[in-house]
mmCIF file of C-alpha atoms and ligand atoms in Angstrom:
data_model
loop_
_atom_site.group_PDB
_atom_site.id
_atom_site.type_symbol
_atom_site.label_atom_id
_atom_site.label_comp_id
_atom_site.label_asym_id
_atom_site.label_seq_id
_atom_site.Cartn_x
_atom_site.Cartn_y
_atom_site.Cartn_z
ATOM 1 C CA MET K 207 8.536 -40.570 17.611
ATOM 2 C CA ALA K 208 7.780 -37.029 19.204
ATOM 3 C CA ASN K 209 9.944 -36.370 22.824
ATOM 4 C CA PRO K 210 7.957 -37.424 26.113
ATOM 5 C CA LEU K 211 10.107 -34.268 27.709
ATOM 6 C CA PHE K 212 8.640 -31.534 25.239
ATOM 7 C CA PHE K 213 4.961 -33.098 26.498
ATOM 8 C CA LEU K 214 5.694 -33.009 30.433
ATOM 9 C CA THR K 215 6.631 -29.684 29.488
ATOM 10 C CA LEU K 216 3.964 -28.228 28.199
ATOM 11 C CA LEU K 217 1.550 -30.103 30.116
ATOM 12 C CA ALA K 218 4.050 -28.413 33.428
ATOM 13 C CA LEU K 219 3.720 -24.989 31.524
ATOM 14 C CA SER K 220 -0.101 -25.325 30.793
ATOM 15 C CA LEU K 221 -1.011 -26.467 35.002
ATOM 16 C CA SER K 222 1.222 -23.563 36.082
ATOM 17 C CA LEU K 223 -0.502 -20.746 33.637
ATOM 18 C CA VAL K 224 -4.069 -22.137 34.399
ATOM 19 C CA LEU K 225 -3.130 -21.858 38.660
ATOM 20 C CA ALA K 226 -2.070 -18.451 37.807
ATOM 21 C CA THR K 227 -5.353 -17.438 38.286
ATOM 22 C CA ALA K 228 -7.227 -20.222 39.409
ATOM 23 C CA ILE K 229 -5.854 -21.413 43.126
ATOM 24 C CA THR K 230 -3.617 -18.525 44.780
ATOM 25 C CA ILE K 231 -1.068 -19.927 46.343
ATOM 26 C CA GLN K 232 0.940 -16.480 46.975
ATOM 27 C CA ASP K 233 0.143 -13.334 48.626
ATOM 28 C CA PHE K 234 0.240 -11.244 44.769
ATOM 29 C CA CYS K 235 1.447 -11.822 41.761
ATOM 30 C CA VAL K 236 1.491 -7.682 41.144
ATOM 31 C CA ALA K 237 2.114 -7.252 37.017
ATOM 32 C CA ASP K 238 4.903 -7.006 35.694
ATOM 33 C CA SER K 239 4.641 -4.725 32.261
ATOM 34 C CA LYS K 240 7.677 -5.506 31.257
ATOM 35 C CA GLU K 241 7.049 -8.685 30.997
ATOM 36 C CA LYS K 242 6.333 -9.949 27.333
ATOM 37 C CA VAL K 243 5.119 -13.740 28.096
ATOM 38 C CA LEU K 244 2.065 -14.248 27.164
ATOM 39 C CA ALA K 245 0.295 -16.614 30.038
ATOM 40 C CA ASN K 246 -3.572 -16.561 31.255
ATOM 41 C CA GLY K 247 -2.869 -13.803 33.094
ATOM 42 C CA LEU K 248 -0.187 -11.451 33.452
ATOM 43 C CA ALA K 249 3.382 -12.370 34.806
ATOM 44 C CA CYS K 250 4.567 -11.296 38.119
ATOM 45 C CA LYS K 251 6.693 -8.727 39.266
ATOM 46 C CA ASP K 252 9.671 -9.890 41.734
ATOM 47 C CA PRO K 253 7.493 -9.831 45.066
ATOM 48 C CA LYS K 254 10.710 -8.045 46.551
ATOM 49 C CA LEU K 255 10.689 -5.140 44.372
ATOM 50 C CA VAL K 256 6.640 -4.697 45.088
ATOM 51 C CA GLU K 257 6.143 -1.111 46.487
ATOM 52 C CA VAL K 258 2.708 0.176 47.599
ATOM 53 C CA ASN K 259 2.150 1.988 44.967
ATOM 54 C CA ASP K 260 1.495 -1.250 42.698
ATOM 55 C CA PHE K 261 -2.016 -1.651 44.607
ATOM 56 C CA PHE K 262 -3.467 1.981 44.189
ATOM 57 C CA PHE K 263 -5.065 3.804 41.541
ATOM 58 C CA SER K 264 -6.007 7.178 41.659
ATOM 59 C CA GLY K 265 -8.584 8.723 39.323
ATOM 60 C CA LEU K 266 -11.786 7.333 39.347
ATOM 61 C CA HIS K 267 -12.954 10.706 41.425
ATOM 62 C CA ILE K 268 -12.757 12.085 37.627
ATOM 63 C CA ALA K 269 -15.433 11.955 35.581
ATOM 64 C CA GLY K 270 -15.047 10.307 32.289
ATOM 65 C CA ASN K 271 -16.010 12.506 29.023
ATOM 66 C CA THR K 272 -19.739 11.412 27.535
ATOM 67 C CA THR K 273 -19.317 13.649 24.390
ATOM 68 C CA ASN K 274 -19.400 10.618 21.918
ATOM 69 C CA PRO K 275 -22.113 9.365 20.434
ATOM 70 C CA VAL K 276 -23.551 6.964 23.281
ATOM 71 C CA GLY K 277 -23.249 9.518 25.742
ATOM 72 C CA SER K 278 -21.659 7.466 28.292
ATOM 73 C CA LYS K 279 -17.996 6.694 29.057
ATOM 74 C CA VAL K 280 -16.394 3.303 30.785
ATOM 75 C CA THR K 281 -13.036 4.166 33.135
ATOM 76 C CA PRO K 282 -12.104 0.562 33.511
ATOM 77 C CA VAL K 283 -9.673 -0.501 36.739
ATOM 78 C CA PHE K 284 -8.279 -3.713 35.613
ATOM 79 C CA ALA K 285 -5.263 -5.395 36.062
ATOM 80 C CA THR K 286 -3.710 -3.215 33.224
ATOM 81 C CA GLN K 287 -4.478 0.235 35.297
ATOM 82 C CA LEU K 288 -3.935 -2.022 38.826
ATOM 83 C CA PRO K 289 -0.613 -4.239 38.209
ATOM 84 C CA GLY K 290 -2.174 -5.546 41.704
ATOM 85 C CA LEU K 291 -5.199 -6.515 40.515
ATOM 86 C CA ASN K 292 -3.082 -9.256 38.813
ATOM 87 C CA THR K 293 -4.696 -13.344 39.547
ATOM 88 C CA LEU K 294 -6.811 -11.666 41.818
ATOM 89 C CA ASP K 295 -10.481 -12.239 39.729
ATOM 90 C CA ILE K 296 -11.856 -8.867 39.977
ATOM 91 C CA SER K 297 -11.870 -5.609 39.265
ATOM 92 C CA ILE K 298 -13.718 -1.499 39.138
ATOM 93 C CA ALA K 299 -15.039 0.541 36.959
ATOM 94 C CA ARG K 300 -16.777 4.072 37.056
ATOM 95 C CA ILE K 301 -19.240 4.213 34.137
ATOM 96 C CA ASP K 302 -20.452 8.046 33.562
ATOM 97 C CA TYR K 303 -23.583 8.701 31.711
ATOM 98 C CA ALA K 304 -24.942 12.027 29.393
ATOM 99 C CA PRO K 305 -28.882 12.324 30.357
ATOM 100 C CA TRP K 306 -29.991 9.972 27.713
ATOM 101 C CA GLY K 307 -27.024 8.424 27.610
ATOM 102 C CA THR K 308 -26.674 4.807 26.718
ATOM 103 C CA ASN K 309 -23.307 2.132 27.641
ATOM 104 C CA PRO K 310 -24.738 -0.040 25.061
ATOM 105 C CA PRO K 311 -25.615 -4.089 24.984
ATOM 106 C CA HIS K 312 -22.630 -5.540 25.776
ATOM 107 C CA THR K 313 -21.049 -8.700 27.342
ATOM 108 C CA HIS K 314 -18.095 -9.960 29.713
ATOM 109 C CA PRO K 315 -17.033 -12.758 28.750
ATOM 110 C CA ARG K 316 -15.323 -13.833 32.232
ATOM 111 C CA ALA K 317 -17.024 -12.280 35.097
ATOM 112 C CA THR K 318 -20.184 -11.138 36.648
ATOM 113 C CA GLU K 319 -20.742 -7.609 37.090
ATOM 114 C CA VAL K 320 -22.796 -5.763 40.448
ATOM 115 C CA LEU K 321 -23.741 -2.466 39.324
ATOM 116 C CA THR K 322 -23.719 0.283 42.305
ATOM 117 C CA VAL K 323 -25.506 3.540 41.090
ATOM 118 C CA LEU K 324 -23.727 6.467 43.094
ATOM 119 C CA GLN K 325 -25.999 8.870 41.252
ATOM 120 C CA GLY K 326 -29.086 9.717 39.635
ATOM 121 C CA THR K 327 -31.788 7.004 37.942
ATOM 122 C CA LEU K 328 -30.526 4.157 35.167
ATOM 123 C CA GLU K 329 -32.244 1.670 33.149
ATOM 124 C CA VAL K 330 -30.546 -1.954 33.241
ATOM 125 C CA GLY K 331 -31.230 -4.641 31.547
ATOM 126 C CA PHE K 332 -29.644 -7.981 30.760
ATOM 127 C CA VAL K 333 -31.192 -10.752 28.603
ATOM 128 C CA THR K 334 -31.173 -14.702 29.292
ATOM 129 C CA SER K 335 -29.622 -17.643 27.760
ATOM 130 C CA ASN K 336 -31.934 -20.563 29.577
ATOM 131 C CA PRO K 337 -34.329 -19.886 29.305
ATOM 132 C CA GLU K 338 -33.710 -18.483 25.788
ATOM 133 C CA ASN K 339 -33.895 -14.640 25.127
ATOM 134 C CA LEU K 340 -35.446 -13.650 28.914
ATOM 135 C CA HIS K 341 -35.153 -9.864 29.201
ATOM 136 C CA PHE K 342 -35.093 -8.526 32.800
ATOM 137 C CA ARG K 343 -35.198 -5.155 33.129
ATOM 138 C CA LYS K 344 -35.356 -2.678 36.028
ATOM 139 C CA VAL K 345 -34.981 1.196 36.603
ATOM 140 C CA LEU K 346 -32.434 1.636 39.185
ATOM 141 C CA GLN K 347 -32.107 4.895 41.902
ATOM 142 C CA THR K 348 -29.265 6.153 43.640
ATOM 143 C CA GLY K 349 -27.675 3.391 46.154
ATOM 144 C CA ASP K 350 -29.421 0.927 43.688
ATOM 145 C CA VAL K 351 -27.577 -2.181 43.601
ATOM 146 C CA PHE K 352 -28.036 -4.655 40.444
ATOM 147 C CA VAL K 353 -26.258 -7.708 38.974
ATOM 148 C CA PHE K 354 -25.155 -8.953 35.160
ATOM 149 C CA PRO K 355 -24.600 -12.721 35.389
ATOM 150 C CA THR K 356 -21.598 -13.668 33.888
ATOM 151 C CA GLY K 357 -21.754 -13.377 29.670
ATOM 152 C CA LEU K 358 -25.017 -12.057 29.534
ATOM 153 C CA ILE K 359 -25.569 -9.274 27.495
ATOM 154 C CA HIS K 360 -27.038 -5.996 29.610
ATOM 155 C CA TYR K 361 -26.988 -2.619 29.167
ATOM 156 C CA GLN K 362 -27.884 0.394 31.406
ATOM 157 C CA ARG K 363 -29.456 3.800 30.126
ATOM 158 C CA ASN K 364 -29.998 7.382 31.869
ATOM 159 C CA VAL K 365 -33.287 7.762 32.395
ATOM 160 C CA GLY K 366 -33.061 10.613 34.730
ATOM 161 C CA ASN K 367 -32.608 14.724 34.334
ATOM 162 C CA GLY K 368 -28.985 15.069 34.460
ATOM 163 C CA HIS K 369 -25.699 12.898 34.718
ATOM 164 C CA ALA K 370 -25.431 9.613 35.876
ATOM 165 C CA VAL K 371 -22.905 7.671 37.784
ATOM 166 C CA ALA K 372 -22.172 4.239 38.758
ATOM 167 C CA ILE K 373 -19.484 1.618 39.901
ATOM 168 C CA ALA K 374 -19.084 -1.855 38.874
ATOM 169 C CA ALA K 375 -17.464 -3.899 40.693
ATOM 170 C CA LEU K 376 -16.609 -7.283 37.631
ATOM 171 C CA SER K 377 -15.412 -10.723 39.529
ATOM 172 C CA SER K 378 -12.052 -10.895 37.320
ATOM 173 C CA GLN K 379 -9.002 -8.737 36.394
ATOM 174 C CA ASN K 380 -9.850 -8.590 32.924
ATOM 175 C CA PRO K 381 -13.390 -9.161 32.510
ATOM 176 C CA GLY K 382 -12.951 -8.658 29.045
ATOM 177 C CA VAL K 383 -15.741 -6.387 26.737
ATOM 178 C CA ILE K 384 -17.800 -7.607 23.599
ATOM 179 C CA THR K 385 -19.945 -4.860 22.643
ATOM 180 C CA ILE K 386 -22.276 -6.319 20.302
ATOM 181 C CA GLY K 387 -23.163 -3.430 17.758
ATOM 182 C CA ASN K 388 -19.040 -3.333 17.085
ATOM 183 C CA ALA K 389 -18.037 -6.488 16.954
ATOM 184 C CA VAL K 390 -20.808 -7.609 15.152
ATOM 185 C CA PHE K 391 -20.489 -4.390 12.109
ATOM 186 C CA GLY K 392 -17.423 -2.800 13.119
ATOM 187 C CA SER K 393 -15.172 -5.892 12.905
ATOM 188 C CA THR K 394 -11.624 -6.286 11.331
ATOM 189 C CA PRO K 395 -12.517 -7.383 8.418
ATOM 190 C CA ASP K 396 -16.116 -7.248 8.149
ATOM 191 C CA ILE K 397 -18.556 -9.886 8.806
ATOM 192 C CA ASP K 398 -19.278 -10.526 4.706
ATOM 193 C CA SER K 399 -23.139 -8.342 4.482
ATOM 194 C CA ASP K 400 -24.933 -10.777 3.284
ATOM 195 C CA VAL K 401 -24.195 -12.884 6.572
ATOM 196 C CA LEU K 402 -25.451 -9.547 8.279
ATOM 197 C CA VAL K 403 -28.302 -9.811 5.799
ATOM 198 C CA THR K 404 -30.024 -13.121 6.547
ATOM 199 C CA ALA K 405 -28.739 -12.912 10.532
ATOM 200 C CA PHE K 406 -30.553 -9.935 11.018
ATOM 201 C CA HIS K 407 -33.833 -10.100 8.524
ATOM 202 C CA LEU K 408 -31.761 -6.282 6.903
ATOM 203 C CA ASP K 409 -31.332 -5.071 3.403
ATOM 204 C CA LYS K 410 -27.916 -4.684 1.739
ATOM 205 C CA THR K 411 -28.320 -1.092 2.217
ATOM 206 C CA THR K 412 -28.506 -0.929 6.127
ATOM 207 C CA VAL K 413 -26.159 -3.680 6.332
ATOM 208 C CA ASN K 414 -23.210 -1.268 4.314
ATOM 209 C CA TYR K 415 -25.150 1.494 6.656
ATOM 210 C CA LEU K 416 -24.881 0.097 9.929
ATOM 211 C CA GLN K 417 -20.704 -1.102 8.597
ATOM 212 C CA SER K 418 -20.244 2.397 8.289
ATOM 213 C CA LYS K 419 -21.450 3.228 11.507
ATOM 214 C CA PHE K 420 -19.203 1.245 13.709
HETATM 215 C C1 NAG S 1124 -13.983 15.655 25.141
HETATM 216 O O1 NAG S 1124 -14.670 14.921 24.403
HETATM 217 C C2 NAG S 1124 -14.698 15.693 23.235
HETATM 218 C C3 NAG S 1124 -15.534 14.724 22.047
HETATM 219 O O2 NAG S 1124 -14.081 14.122 21.564
HETATM 220 C C4 NAG S 1124 -14.181 17.022 23.029
HETATM 221 O O3 NAG S 1124 -14.094 17.253 21.551
HETATM 222 C C5 NAG S 1124 -13.824 17.508 24.657
HETATM 223 O O4 NAG S 1124 -12.142 18.163 24.373
HETATM 224 C C6 NAG S 1124 -13.620 16.438 25.205
HETATM 225 N N1 NAG S 1124 -13.997 17.044 26.735
HETATM 226 C C7 NAG S 1124 -13.057 17.467 27.483
HETATM 227 C C8 NAG S 1124 -13.053 18.168 28.706
HETATM 228 O O5 NAG S 1124 -12.058 16.541 27.770
#
């Protein structure tokens, strides 16, 4: 018979991991970059060793380099970049867009996103799951705010004349990003091309081309 102590330990461990993000029972849990334990979130640094810079990040005044095939760049400030965010269910990112630059369709599996346009004109949209595949789309100007609900596929595109900048606030210290094209055509190892031929109504040559592009 299995050792009941083992199950108790497992239960206590899983409970503590759930509590690590679900309920805040301490002022903070600054991520300890040296700790290698894989918990639901990052392990806490000894509060006595925490310093002011654990709650600080500098760099969002710097424009991201948009010289890339999609013409946009996300500069994330998640728990990895700002250890003080650990367990606090919030994070932020700066997004830069070259003219006609696109932040391609993607989803954040763990976060709702509130996007604020700081500069320029952005077309934004998301697609719902219920009702299925309803597309909400809008053009935003400087100062406009838009919300992308948790998990839904969304995108932005610069439709103004110049560079555009937005700030995204996300309801997770570690929102996760799944970019649809990359996940489907650029996985490691590849999804079998026959699966993609069927899924996307494409011929094999096109699937192979797309797989070479991602
Ligand atoms: C931006 O990225 C491109 C492509 O990687 C690179 O050639 C260029 O030097 C970068 N520009 C700056 C200012 O870092």
